[in-house]
mmCIF file of C-alpha atoms in Angstrom:
data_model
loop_
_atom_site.group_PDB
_atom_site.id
_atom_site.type_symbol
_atom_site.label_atom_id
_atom_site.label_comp_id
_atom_site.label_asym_id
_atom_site.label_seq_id
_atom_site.Cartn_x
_atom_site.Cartn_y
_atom_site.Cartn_z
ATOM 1 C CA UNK I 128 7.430 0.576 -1.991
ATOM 2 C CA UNK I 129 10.553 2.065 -2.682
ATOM 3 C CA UNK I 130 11.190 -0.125 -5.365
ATOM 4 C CA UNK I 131 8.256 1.369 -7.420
ATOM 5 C CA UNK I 132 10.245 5.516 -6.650
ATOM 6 C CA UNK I 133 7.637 6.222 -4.331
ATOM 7 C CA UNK I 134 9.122 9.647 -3.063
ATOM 8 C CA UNK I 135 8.448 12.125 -0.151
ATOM 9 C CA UNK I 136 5.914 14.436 -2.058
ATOM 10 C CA UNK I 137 3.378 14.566 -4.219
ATOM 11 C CA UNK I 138 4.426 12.784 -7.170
ATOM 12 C CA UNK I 139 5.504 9.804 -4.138
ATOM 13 C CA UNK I 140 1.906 9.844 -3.096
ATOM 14 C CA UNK I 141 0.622 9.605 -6.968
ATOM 15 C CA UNK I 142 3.120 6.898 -7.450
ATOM 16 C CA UNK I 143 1.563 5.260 -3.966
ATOM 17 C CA UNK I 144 -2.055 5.599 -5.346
ATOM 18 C CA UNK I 145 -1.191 3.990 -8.583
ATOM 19 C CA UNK I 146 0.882 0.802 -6.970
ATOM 20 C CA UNK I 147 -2.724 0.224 -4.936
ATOM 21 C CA UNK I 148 -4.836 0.938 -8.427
ATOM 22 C CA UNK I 149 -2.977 -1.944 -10.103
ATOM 23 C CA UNK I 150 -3.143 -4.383 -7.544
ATOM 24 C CA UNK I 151 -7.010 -3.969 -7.244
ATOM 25 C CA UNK I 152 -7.351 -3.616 -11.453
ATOM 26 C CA UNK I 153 -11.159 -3.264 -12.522
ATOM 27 C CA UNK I 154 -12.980 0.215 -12.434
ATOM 28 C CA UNK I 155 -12.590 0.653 -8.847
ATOM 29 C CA UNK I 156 -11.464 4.395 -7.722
ATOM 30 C CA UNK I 157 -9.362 5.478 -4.935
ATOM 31 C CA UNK I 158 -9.816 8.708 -2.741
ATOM 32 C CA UNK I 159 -6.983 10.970 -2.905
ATOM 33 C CA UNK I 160 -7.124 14.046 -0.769
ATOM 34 C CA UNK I 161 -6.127 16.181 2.064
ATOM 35 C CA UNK I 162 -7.991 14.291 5.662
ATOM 36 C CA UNK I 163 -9.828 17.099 6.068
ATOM 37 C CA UNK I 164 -11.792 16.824 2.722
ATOM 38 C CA UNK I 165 -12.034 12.992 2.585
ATOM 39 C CA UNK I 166 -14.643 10.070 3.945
ATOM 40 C CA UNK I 167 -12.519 8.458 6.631
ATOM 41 C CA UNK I 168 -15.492 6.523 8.085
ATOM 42 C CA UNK I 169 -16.130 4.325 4.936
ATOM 43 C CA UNK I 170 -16.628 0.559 6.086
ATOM 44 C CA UNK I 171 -14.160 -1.604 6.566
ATOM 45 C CA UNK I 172 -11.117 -0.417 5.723
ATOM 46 C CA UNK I 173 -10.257 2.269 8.240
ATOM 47 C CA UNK I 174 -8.102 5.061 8.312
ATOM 48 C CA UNK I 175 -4.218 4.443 7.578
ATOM 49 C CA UNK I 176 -1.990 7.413 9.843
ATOM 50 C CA UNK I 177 1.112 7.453 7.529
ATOM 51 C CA UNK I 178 4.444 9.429 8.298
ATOM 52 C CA UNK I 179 7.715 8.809 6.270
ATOM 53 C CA UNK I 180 6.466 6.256 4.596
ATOM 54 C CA UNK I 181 5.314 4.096 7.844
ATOM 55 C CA UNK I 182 1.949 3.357 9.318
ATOM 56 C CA UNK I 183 2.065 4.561 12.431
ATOM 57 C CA UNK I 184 -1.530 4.457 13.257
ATOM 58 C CA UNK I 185 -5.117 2.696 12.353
ATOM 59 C CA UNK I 186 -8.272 4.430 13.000
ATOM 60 C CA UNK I 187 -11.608 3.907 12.731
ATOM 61 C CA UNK I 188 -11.234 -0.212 12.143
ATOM 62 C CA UNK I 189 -13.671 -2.573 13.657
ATOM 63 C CA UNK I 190 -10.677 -5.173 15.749
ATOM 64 C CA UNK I 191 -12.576 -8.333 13.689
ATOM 65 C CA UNK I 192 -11.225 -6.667 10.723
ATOM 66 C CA UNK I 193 -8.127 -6.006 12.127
ATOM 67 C CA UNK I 194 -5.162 -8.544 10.542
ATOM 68 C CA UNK I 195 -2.306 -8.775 12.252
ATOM 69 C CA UNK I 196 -0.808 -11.585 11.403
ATOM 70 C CA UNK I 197 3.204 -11.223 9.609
ATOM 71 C CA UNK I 198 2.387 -14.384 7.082
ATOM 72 C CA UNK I 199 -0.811 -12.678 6.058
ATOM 73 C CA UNK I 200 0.455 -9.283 5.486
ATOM 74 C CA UNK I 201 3.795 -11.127 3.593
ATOM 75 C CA UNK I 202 1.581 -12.798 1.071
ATOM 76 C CA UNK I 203 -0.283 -9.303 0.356
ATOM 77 C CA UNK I 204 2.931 -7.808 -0.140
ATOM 78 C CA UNK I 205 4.256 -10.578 -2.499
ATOM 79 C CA UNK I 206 0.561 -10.227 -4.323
ATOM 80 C CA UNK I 207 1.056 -6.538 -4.383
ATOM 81 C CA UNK I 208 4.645 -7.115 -6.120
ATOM 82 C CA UNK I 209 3.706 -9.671 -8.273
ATOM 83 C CA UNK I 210 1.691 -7.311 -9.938
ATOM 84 C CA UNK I 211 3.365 -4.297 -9.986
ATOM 85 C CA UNK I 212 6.493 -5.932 -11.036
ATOM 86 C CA UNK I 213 4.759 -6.779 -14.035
ATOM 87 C CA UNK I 214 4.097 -3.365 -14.337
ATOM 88 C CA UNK I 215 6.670 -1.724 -13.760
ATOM 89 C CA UNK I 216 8.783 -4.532 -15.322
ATOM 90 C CA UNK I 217 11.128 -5.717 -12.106
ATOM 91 C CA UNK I 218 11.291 -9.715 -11.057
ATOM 92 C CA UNK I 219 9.610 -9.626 -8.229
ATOM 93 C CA UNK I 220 11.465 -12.905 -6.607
ATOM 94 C CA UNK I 221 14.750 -11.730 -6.677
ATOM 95 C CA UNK I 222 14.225 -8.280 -5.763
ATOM 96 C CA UNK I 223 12.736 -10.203 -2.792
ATOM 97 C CA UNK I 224 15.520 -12.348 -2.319
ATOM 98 C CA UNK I 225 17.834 -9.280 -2.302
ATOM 99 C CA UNK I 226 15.856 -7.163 -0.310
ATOM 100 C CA UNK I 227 14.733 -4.306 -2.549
#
């Protein structure tokens, strides 16, 4: 994500929120918030533990929802870039290629 200046404070997690917005498109709307004010225990989807920019936890996921798999969570990331890139107006290959 550091490609898209996703920084270390608010305007990072703004920036983080928006990258996810324009992958899913539509009307859908994201939860921003402080933990303590948000729905954690939503469905699916589970609760991300992020610090510096890193998962380091999962909570509240069902383990047949669970993907784990480095192919899988490659092609989400290309998907993800493909269109952001267009957004943000990188090449999305190359930056691959050269690891940015």
């Amino acid at each position: 994500m550091k490609r898209y200046k996703v920084r270390a404070d608010d305007y990072g997690l703004a920036r983080l929120v928006q990258c996810y917005a324009n992958f899913l498109g539509g009307t859908l709307s994201i939860g921003v918030g402080s933990i303590d004010t948000l729905d954690c225990d939503n469905g699916d989807n589970g609760l991300y533990i992020i610090r510096d920019w890193v998962i380091i936890e999962r909570q509240l996921i069902e383990p047949e929802n669970e993907h784990i798999d480095p192919e899988y969570e490659e092609e989400v990331f290309r998907a993800m870039c493909s269109v952001n890139d267009k957004v943000f107006g990188y090449d999305c290959e190359n930056r691959l290629t050269q690891g940015v």
